[in-house]
PDB file of C-alpha atoms in Angstrom:
ATOM      1  CA  MET A   1       0.000   0.000   0.000  1.00 31.00           C
ATOM      2  CA  SER A   2       1.588   3.266  -1.061  1.00 36.00           C
ATOM      3  CA  THR A   3       1.318   6.302   1.164  1.00 39.00           C
ATOM      4  CA  ALA A   4      -0.015   8.306  -1.761  1.00 37.00           C
ATOM      5  CA  ASN A   5      -3.021   5.994  -2.010  1.00 40.00           C
ATOM      6  CA  LEU A   6      -3.621   5.677   1.738  1.00 44.00           C
ATOM      7  CA  ALA A   7      -7.347   6.128   2.374  1.00 48.00           C
ATOM      8  CA  ALA A   8      -8.597   7.895   5.470  1.00 48.00           C
ATOM      9  CA  ASP A   9      -9.887   4.609   6.912  1.00 52.00           C
ATOM     10  CA  HIS A  10      -6.696   2.667   6.069  1.00 86.00           C
ATOM     11  CA  TYR A  11      -3.793   3.222   8.395  1.00 97.00           C
ATOM     12  CA  GLU A  12      -0.050   2.909   8.484  1.00 97.00           C
ATOM     13  CA  LEU A  13       1.326   1.868  11.860  1.00 98.00           C
ATOM     14  CA  TYR A  14       4.989   2.438  12.617  1.00 98.00           C
ATOM     15  CA  TYR A  15       6.371   0.422  15.512  1.00 98.00           C
ATOM     16  CA  TRP A  16       9.491  -1.618  16.214  1.00 97.00           C
ATOM     17  CA  PRO A  17       9.283  -5.099  14.644  1.00 96.00           C
ATOM     18  CA  GLY A  18       9.575  -8.198  16.787  1.00 94.00           C
ATOM     19  CA  ILE A  19       8.053  -6.867  20.014  1.00 95.00           C
ATOM     20  CA  PRO A  20       4.441  -6.178  20.999  1.00 97.00           C
ATOM     21  CA  GLY A  21       5.388  -3.167  23.146  1.00 97.00           C
ATOM     22  CA  ARG A  22       3.238  -0.074  22.944  1.00 98.00           C
ATOM     23  CA  GLY A  23       2.345  -0.803  19.349  1.00 98.00           C
ATOM     24  CA  GLU A  24       0.182  -3.717  20.475  1.00 98.00           C
ATOM     25  CA  PHE A  25      -2.280  -1.390  22.175  1.00 98.00           C
ATOM     26  CA  VAL A  26      -2.847   0.314  18.812  1.00 98.00           C
ATOM     27  CA  ARG A  27      -3.114  -2.989  16.956  1.00 98.00           C
ATOM     28  CA  LEU A  28      -5.838  -4.204  19.297  1.00 98.00           C
ATOM     29  CA  VAL A  29      -8.021  -1.170  18.569  1.00 98.00           C
ATOM     30  CA  CYS A  30      -7.527  -1.568  14.814  1.00 98.00           C
ATOM     31  CA  GLU A  31      -8.239  -5.283  14.992  1.00 98.00           C
ATOM     32  CA  ASP A  32     -11.387  -4.939  17.100  1.00 98.00           C
ATOM     33  CA  ALA A  33     -12.652  -2.163  14.847  1.00 98.00           C
ATOM     34  CA  GLY A  34     -11.942  -4.139  11.681  1.00 97.00           C
ATOM     35  CA  ALA A  35      -9.922  -1.147  10.476  1.00 97.00           C
ATOM     36  CA  PRO A  36      -7.367  -2.080   7.781  1.00 96.00           C
ATOM     37  CA  TYR A  37      -3.813  -1.158   8.718  1.00 97.00           C
ATOM     38  CA  LEU A  38      -0.327  -1.764   7.410  1.00 96.00           C
ATOM     39  CA  ASP A  39       2.261  -2.692  10.054  1.00 97.00           C
ATOM     40  CA  VAL A  40       5.030  -0.989   8.113  1.00 97.00           C
ATOM     41  CA  ALA A  41       8.165  -2.110   9.973  1.00 97.00           C
ATOM     42  CA  ARG A  42       7.097  -5.764   9.897  1.00 96.00           C
ATOM     43  CA  ARG A  43       7.494  -5.820   6.141  1.00 96.00           C
ATOM     44  CA  PRO A  44      10.822  -7.023   4.702  1.00 95.00           C
ATOM     45  CA  ALA A  45      13.510  -4.351   4.552  1.00 95.00           C
ATOM     46  CA  ALA A  46      13.548  -4.734   0.758  1.00 94.00           C
ATOM     47  CA  ASP A  47       9.902  -3.587   0.751  1.00 94.00           C
ATOM     48  CA  GLY A  48      10.570  -0.554   2.921  1.00 94.00           C
ATOM     49  CA  GLY A  49      10.104  -2.262   6.275  1.00 96.00           C
ATOM     50  CA  GLY A  50      12.385  -3.113   9.168  1.00 97.00           C
ATOM     51  CA  GLU A  51      13.772  -0.739  11.761  1.00 96.00           C
ATOM     52  CA  ALA A  52      14.879   1.605   8.991  1.00 97.00           C
ATOM     53  CA  ALA A  53      11.204   2.349   8.363  1.00 97.00           C
ATOM     54  CA  ILE A  54      10.893   3.664  11.916  1.00 97.00           C
ATOM     55  CA  VAL A  55      13.923   5.896  11.486  1.00 97.00           C
ATOM     56  CA  ARG A  56      12.510   7.278   8.256  1.00 96.00           C
ATOM     57  CA  ALA A  57       9.134   7.877   9.898  1.00 96.00           C
ATOM     58  CA  LEU A  58      10.702   9.807  12.774  1.00 96.00           C
ATOM     59  CA  GLU A  59      12.725  11.923  10.373  1.00 96.00           C
ATOM     60  CA  SER A  60      10.465  12.533   7.417  1.00 94.00           C
ATOM     61  CA  LEU A  61       6.755  11.989   8.029  1.00 95.00           C
ATOM     62  CA  PRO A  62       4.796  15.229   7.613  1.00 94.00           C
ATOM     63  CA  GLY A  63       3.226  17.177  10.435  1.00 93.00           C
ATOM     64  CA  LEU A  64       4.322  17.505  14.036  1.00 95.00           C
ATOM     65  CA  PRO A  65       7.416  15.328  14.567  1.00 95.00           C
ATOM     66  CA  ALA A  66       6.923  12.286  16.778  1.00 97.00           C
ATOM     67  CA  PHE A  67       9.231  11.754  19.733  1.00 97.00           C
ATOM     68  CA  ALA A  68       9.026   7.961  19.456  1.00 97.00           C
ATOM     69  CA  PRO A  69       6.837   5.215  18.004  1.00 98.00           C
ATOM     70  CA  PRO A  70       4.097   4.162  17.843  1.00 98.00           C
ATOM     71  CA  ILE A  71       3.160   6.496  15.032  1.00 98.00           C
ATOM     72  CA  LEU A  72      -0.071   6.268  13.059  1.00 98.00           C
ATOM     73  CA  ARG A  73      -0.650   7.752   9.628  1.00 97.00           C
ATOM     74  CA  ALA A  74      -4.244   8.269   8.523  1.00 95.00           C
ATOM     75  CA  GLY A  75      -4.231   9.919   5.120  1.00 92.00           C
ATOM     76  CA  GLU A  76      -2.370  13.176   5.591  1.00 90.00           C
ATOM     77  CA  LEU A  77      -2.776  13.079   9.360  1.00 95.00           C
ATOM     78  CA  VAL A  78       0.154  11.756  11.392  1.00 97.00           C
ATOM     79  CA  ILE A  79      -0.188  11.288  15.147  1.00 97.00           C
ATOM     80  CA  ALA A  80       1.879   9.708  17.914  1.00 98.00           C
ATOM     81  CA  GLN A  81       1.656   8.678  21.585  1.00 98.00           C
ATOM     82  CA  THR A  82      -0.127   5.421  22.380  1.00 98.00           C
ATOM     83  CA  ALA A  83      -3.046   6.873  24.342  1.00 98.00           C
ATOM     84  CA  ASN A  84      -3.571   9.616  21.768  1.00 98.00           C
ATOM     85  CA  ILE A  85      -3.678   7.099  18.907  1.00 98.00           C
ATOM     86  CA  CYS A  86      -6.018   4.733  20.744  1.00 98.00           C
ATOM     87  CA  GLY A  87      -8.393   7.583  21.551  1.00 98.00           C
ATOM     88  CA  PHE A  88      -8.288   8.821  17.967  1.00 98.00           C
ATOM     89  CA  LEU A  89      -9.101   5.371  16.591  1.00 98.00           C
ATOM     90  CA  GLY A  90     -11.743   4.795  19.258  1.00 98.00           C
ATOM     91  CA  ASP A  91     -13.515   8.007  18.297  1.00 98.00           C
ATOM     92  CA  ARG A  92     -13.465   7.025  14.627  1.00 96.00           C
ATOM     93  CA  HIS A  93     -14.561   3.428  15.012  1.00 97.00           C
ATOM     94  CA  ASP A  94     -17.248   3.385  17.689  1.00 97.00           C
ATOM     95  CA  LEU A  95     -14.882   2.368  20.478  1.00 98.00           C
ATOM     96  CA  SER A  96     -15.348   5.588  22.440  1.00 98.00           C
ATOM     97  CA  PRO A  97     -18.377   6.777  24.409  1.00 98.00           C
ATOM     98  CA  GLY A  98     -20.813   8.974  22.550  1.00 96.00           C
ATOM     99  CA  THR A  99     -20.629  11.957  24.888  1.00 98.00           C
ATOM    100  CA  GLU A 100     -17.876  14.491  25.479  1.00 98.00           C
ATOM    101  CA  GLY A 101     -17.688  13.511  29.146  1.00 98.00           C
ATOM    102  CA  GLY A 102     -17.553   9.824  28.291  1.00 98.00           C
ATOM    103  CA  ARG A 103     -14.728  10.337  25.822  1.00 98.00           C
ATOM    104  CA  ALA A 104     -12.789  12.261  28.455  1.00 98.00           C
ATOM    105  CA  GLU A 105     -13.323   9.392  30.909  1.00 98.00           C
ATOM    106  CA  ALA A 106     -12.108   6.857  28.360  1.00 98.00           C
ATOM    107  CA  MET A 107      -8.973   8.923  27.795  1.00 98.00           C
ATOM    108  CA  GLN A 108      -8.439   9.214  31.551  1.00 98.00           C
ATOM    109  CA  LEU A 109      -8.468   5.426  31.781  1.00 98.00           C
ATOM    110  CA  GLN A 110      -6.248   5.086  28.724  1.00 98.00           C
ATOM    111  CA  LEU A 111      -3.682   7.422  30.268  1.00 98.00           C
ATOM    112  CA  THR A 112      -3.806   5.481  33.534  1.00 98.00           C
ATOM    113  CA  VAL A 113      -2.998   2.318  31.587  1.00 98.00           C
ATOM    114  CA  SER A 114      -0.055   4.234  30.094  1.00 98.00           C
ATOM    115  CA  ASP A 115       1.107   5.100  33.619  1.00 98.00           C
ATOM    116  CA  LEU A 116       0.938   1.426  34.561  1.00 98.00           C
ATOM    117  CA  VAL A 117       2.893   0.397  31.475  1.00 98.00           C
ATOM    118  CA  ALA A 118       5.605   2.947  32.247  1.00 98.00           C
ATOM    119  CA  GLU A 119       5.964   1.620  35.783  1.00 98.00           C
ATOM    120  CA  VAL A 120       6.235  -1.951  34.509  1.00 98.00           C
ATOM    121  CA  HIS A 121       9.005  -0.874  32.146  1.00 98.00           C
ATOM    122  CA  ASP A 122      10.880   0.740  35.008  1.00 98.00           C
ATOM    123  CA  THR A 123      10.954  -2.497  36.991  1.00 98.00           C
ATOM    124  CA  HIS A 124      13.572  -3.867  34.612  1.00 98.00           C
ATOM    125  CA  HIS A 125      15.168  -0.579  33.547  1.00 98.00           C
ATOM    126  CA  PRO A 126      14.995   1.620  36.670  1.00 98.00           C
ATOM    127  CA  ILE A 127      18.212   3.551  36.003  1.00 98.00           C
ATOM    128  CA  SER A 128      18.653   4.024  32.263  1.00 97.00           C
ATOM    129  CA  THR A 129      17.299   2.693  28.991  1.00 94.00           C
ATOM    130  CA  ALA A 130      20.852   3.047  27.657  1.00 95.00           C
ATOM    131  CA  GLN A 131      22.038   0.239  29.963  1.00 96.00           C
ATOM    132  CA  TYR A 132      21.314  -3.463  29.719  1.00 96.00           C
ATOM    133  CA  TYR A 133      19.107  -5.045  32.353  1.00 97.00           C
ATOM    134  CA  GLU A 134      22.103  -6.961  33.686  1.00 96.00           C
ATOM    135  CA  GLU A 135      23.891  -3.683  34.391  1.00 97.00           C
ATOM    136  CA  GLN A 136      21.105  -2.488  36.718  1.00 98.00           C
ATOM    137  CA  ARG A 137      19.810  -5.756  38.108  1.00 97.00           C
ATOM    138  CA  ASP A 138      20.206  -4.820  41.781  1.00 98.00           C
ATOM    139  CA  ALA A 139      18.222  -1.624  41.290  1.00 98.00           C
ATOM    140  CA  ALA A 140      15.657  -3.543  39.239  1.00 98.00           C
ATOM    141  CA  GLU A 141      15.084  -6.041  42.035  1.00 98.00           C
ATOM    142  CA  LEU A 142      14.473  -3.195  44.469  1.00 98.00           C
ATOM    143  CA  ARG A 143      12.151  -1.388  42.059  1.00 98.00           C
ATOM    144  CA  ALA A 144      10.255  -4.575  41.263  1.00 98.00           C
ATOM    145  CA  THR A 145       9.679  -5.261  44.951  1.00 98.00           C
ATOM    146  CA  GLY A 146       7.986  -1.909  45.361  1.00 98.00           C
ATOM    147  CA  PHE A 147       5.948  -2.487  42.228  1.00 98.00           C
ATOM    148  CA  ARG A 148       4.754  -5.935  43.280  1.00 98.00           C
ATOM    149  CA  GLU A 149       3.912  -4.970  46.840  1.00 98.00           C
ATOM    150  CA  GLN A 150       2.543  -1.459  46.404  1.00 98.00           C
ATOM    151  CA  ARG A 151       1.897  -0.274  42.879  1.00 98.00           C
ATOM    152  CA  LEU A 152       0.456  -3.425  41.298  1.00 98.00           C
ATOM    153  CA  PRO A 153      -2.293  -3.846  43.909  1.00 98.00           C
ATOM    154  CA  LYS A 154      -3.061  -0.130  43.746  1.00 98.00           C
ATOM    155  CA  PHE A 155      -3.489  -0.134  39.961  1.00 98.00           C
ATOM    156  CA  LEU A 156      -5.603  -3.292  39.960  1.00 98.00           C
ATOM    157  CA  ALA A 157      -7.785  -1.999  42.776  1.00 98.00           C
ATOM    158  CA  TYR A 158      -8.330   1.253  40.898  1.00 98.00           C
ATOM    159  CA  PHE A 159      -9.488  -0.417  37.691  1.00 98.00           C
ATOM    160  CA  ASP A 160     -11.657  -2.797  39.699  1.00 98.00           C
ATOM    161  CA  ARG A 161     -13.279   0.167  41.430  1.00 98.00           C
ATOM    162  CA  VAL A 162     -13.972   1.796  38.048  1.00 98.00           C
ATOM    163  CA  LEU A 163     -15.532  -1.416  36.781  1.00 98.00           C
ATOM    164  CA  GLN A 164     -17.706  -1.800  39.872  1.00 97.00           C
ATOM    165  CA  ARG A 165     -18.822   1.826  39.550  1.00 97.00           C
ATOM    166  CA  SER A 166     -19.835   1.339  35.918  1.00 97.00           C
ATOM    167  CA  GLY A 167     -21.994  -1.673  36.714  1.00 94.00           C
ATOM    168  CA  GLY A 168     -20.233  -3.485  33.878  1.00 85.00           C
ATOM    169  CA  PRO A 169     -19.728  -5.347  31.806  1.00 97.00           C
ATOM    170  CA  TRP A 170     -17.158  -2.796  30.611  1.00 98.00           C
ATOM    171  CA  LEU A 171     -15.157  -0.068  32.311  1.00 98.00           C
ATOM    172  CA  LEU A 172     -17.607   2.602  31.178  1.00 98.00           C
ATOM    173  CA  GLY A 173     -20.816   0.628  31.164  1.00 97.00           C
ATOM    174  CA  ASP A 174     -22.574  -1.250  28.399  1.00 96.00           C
ATOM    175  CA  ALA A 175     -20.130  -0.732  25.519  1.00 98.00           C
ATOM    176  CA  CYS A 176     -16.530  -1.805  25.051  1.00 98.00           C
ATOM    177  CA  SER A 177     -14.104   1.075  24.567  1.00 98.00           C
ATOM    178  CA  HIS A 178     -10.479   1.475  23.576  1.00 98.00           C
ATOM    179  CA  ALA A 179      -9.687   1.642  27.298  1.00 98.00           C
ATOM    180  CA  ASP A 180     -11.019  -1.890  27.828  1.00 98.00           C
ATOM    181  CA  LEU A 181      -8.832  -3.175  25.001  1.00 99.00           C
ATOM    182  CA  SER A 182      -5.754  -1.529  26.470  1.00 98.00           C
ATOM    183  CA  LEU A 183      -6.472  -2.801  29.962  1.00 98.00           C
ATOM    184  CA  PHE A 184      -6.795  -6.292  28.452  1.00 98.00           C
ATOM    185  CA  GLN A 185      -3.279  -6.056  27.010  1.00 98.00           C
ATOM    186  CA  ALA A 186      -1.899  -4.691  30.275  1.00 98.00           C
ATOM    187  CA  LEU A 187      -3.453  -7.516  32.293  1.00 98.00           C
ATOM    188  CA  LEU A 188      -1.981 -10.128  29.963  1.00 98.00           C
ATOM    189  CA  GLY A 189       1.383  -8.407  30.161  1.00 98.00           C
ATOM    190  CA  LEU A 190       1.312  -8.357  33.946  1.00 98.00           C
ATOM    191  CA  GLU A 191       0.432 -12.038  34.033  1.00 98.00           C
ATOM    192  CA  TYR A 192       3.396 -12.747  31.743  1.00 98.00           C
ATOM    193  CA  ALA A 193       5.961 -10.593  33.536  1.00 98.00           C
ATOM    194  CA  PHE A 194       4.868 -11.215  37.138  1.00 98.00           C
ATOM    195  CA  PRO A 195       2.958 -14.522  37.127  1.00 98.00           C
ATOM    196  CA  ARG A 196       3.318 -15.137  40.864  1.00 98.00           C
ATOM    197  CA  ALA A 197       2.523 -11.603  42.029  1.00 98.00           C
ATOM    198  CA  PHE A 198      -0.305 -11.266  39.535  1.00 98.00           C
ATOM    199  CA  ALA A 199      -1.889 -14.552  40.635  1.00 98.00           C
ATOM    200  CA  ARG A 200      -1.863 -13.378  44.256  1.00 97.00           C
ATOM    201  CA  GLN A 201      -3.445 -10.028  43.446  1.00 97.00           C
ATOM    202  CA  ALA A 202      -5.870 -11.337  40.832  1.00 95.00           C
ATOM    203  CA  ARG A 203      -7.830 -13.243  43.489  1.00 96.00           C
ATOM    204  CA  ARG A 204      -8.981  -9.876  44.787  1.00 97.00           C
ATOM    205  CA  VAL A 205     -10.256  -8.593  41.436  1.00 98.00           C
ATOM    206  CA  PRO A 206     -12.216 -11.419  39.753  1.00 97.00           C
ATOM    207  CA  ALA A 207     -14.325  -8.901  37.835  1.00 97.00           C
ATOM    208  CA  LEU A 208     -11.214  -7.634  36.058  1.00 98.00           C
ATOM    209  CA  LEU A 209     -10.367 -11.182  35.020  1.00 98.00           C
ATOM    210  CA  ARG A 210     -13.858 -11.564  33.609  1.00 98.00           C
ATOM    211  CA  LEU A 211     -13.363  -8.339  31.642  1.00 98.00           C
ATOM    212  CA  ARG A 212     -10.045  -9.712  30.334  1.00 98.00           C
ATOM    213  CA  ASP A 213     -11.765 -12.899  29.198  1.00 98.00           C
ATOM    214  CA  ARG A 214     -14.653 -10.951  27.702  1.00 98.00           C
ATOM    215  CA  VAL A 215     -12.253  -8.981  25.496  1.00 98.00           C
ATOM    216  CA  ALA A 216     -10.494 -12.177  24.398  1.00 98.00           C
ATOM    217  CA  GLU A 217     -13.849 -13.595  23.312  1.00 98.00           C
ATOM    218  CA  ARG A 218     -14.761 -10.683  21.050  1.00 98.00           C
ATOM    219  CA  PRO A 219     -14.847 -12.243  17.564  1.00 98.00           C
ATOM    220  CA  ARG A 220     -12.259 -10.042  15.870  1.00 98.00           C
ATOM    221  CA  ILE A 221      -9.962 -10.112  18.900  1.00 98.00           C
ATOM    222  CA  ALA A 222     -10.220 -13.900  19.143  1.00 98.00           C
ATOM    223  CA  ALA A 223      -9.338 -14.216  15.461  1.00 98.00           C
ATOM    224  CA  TYR A 224      -6.404 -11.835  15.905  1.00 98.00           C
ATOM    225  CA  LEU A 225      -5.048 -13.667  18.955  1.00 98.00           C
ATOM    226  CA  ALA A 226      -5.061 -16.908  16.962  1.00 98.00           C
ATOM    227  CA  SER A 227      -3.299 -15.330  13.981  1.00 98.00           C
ATOM    228  CA  PRO A 228       0.406 -14.819  13.198  1.00 96.00           C
ATOM    229  CA  ARG A 229      -0.182 -11.077  13.410  1.00 96.00           C
ATOM    230  CA  ARG A 230      -0.254 -11.380  17.203  1.00 98.00           C
ATOM    231  CA  LEU A 231       3.258 -11.048  18.636  1.00 97.00           C
ATOM    232  CA  ALA A 232       4.152 -13.013  21.757  1.00 97.00           C
ATOM    233  CA  PHE A 233       5.486 -11.288  24.847  1.00 97.00           C
ATOM    234  CA  ASN A 234       9.255 -11.555  25.054  1.00 96.00           C
ATOM    235  CA  GLU A 235      12.268 -10.220  26.908  1.00 96.00           C
ATOM    236  CA  ASN A 236      12.860  -7.388  24.431  1.00 95.00           C
ATOM    237  CA  GLY A 237       9.587  -5.598  25.067  1.00 93.00           C
ATOM    238  CA  ILE A 238       7.954  -3.723  27.931  1.00 97.00           C
ATOM    239  CA  PHE A 239       6.579  -6.740  29.784  1.00 98.00           C
ATOM    240  CA  ARG A 240       9.578  -8.986  30.539  1.00 98.00           C
ATOM    241  CA  ARG A 241       9.724 -12.130  32.627  1.00 98.00           C
ATOM    242  CA  TYR A 242      12.754 -12.210  34.892  1.00 98.00           C
ATOM    243  CA  PRO A 243      12.212 -14.796  37.664  1.00 97.00           C
ATOM    244  CA  GLU A 244      14.336 -12.838  40.115  1.00 98.00           C
ATOM    245  CA  LEU A 245      11.919  -9.899  39.832  1.00 98.00           C
ATOM    246  CA  ASP A 246       8.942 -12.116  40.732  1.00 98.00           C
ATOM    247  CA  PRO A 247      10.137 -14.474  43.498  1.00 96.00           C
ATOM    248  CA  VAL A 248       7.975 -16.973  45.316  1.00 89.00           C
TER     249      VAL A 248
END
């Protein structure tokens, strides 16, 4: 798909190949909406893909420069920041509430998921992203302890309280939103990175687990999860499984 022929409802997604990372939150919204998108960097380098595609996007896409991927191109519009993209797609594809207040609430939840994701990242890179995990392992173990014991239960309790307030089955009531899809990915990531700590905390928030399962059962999401388009969690992304960060 050439950029020149990119329709307004066909998207180009720019994100690092090989890791789900923050790009996966965008993919889930596109997949649930049935919105066609091209995952540019996952194409062969000979076809303009690979990491070089990300570098080119950061340097030469029109509009306001992006600080980092994910980047979404919709026709002549280019936007960045995960929460911003998810909200934009949600508004376009009936995955946002219909009122101004509801859309603001969905974005509030989306940004809170972003806060959670940032804190998860900092459990394995608490000092610098320029250093390998092994170079900051002692600090990571300390940071992960605080996350497991304090921040993880606080985040899960917050989202559970939102869900209880809404009356369900979704965070904002009767309709699934982009925030539900992002929380789904975050819950799966937490279960991957901190299986022991997550299992202990999950007993307290069974409604959140039901929401997770409800998202997985949505027809387009189920088809996506079973497809090769879905990237597995791994130790190069945001959610990483290091046993020493999640002890018994």
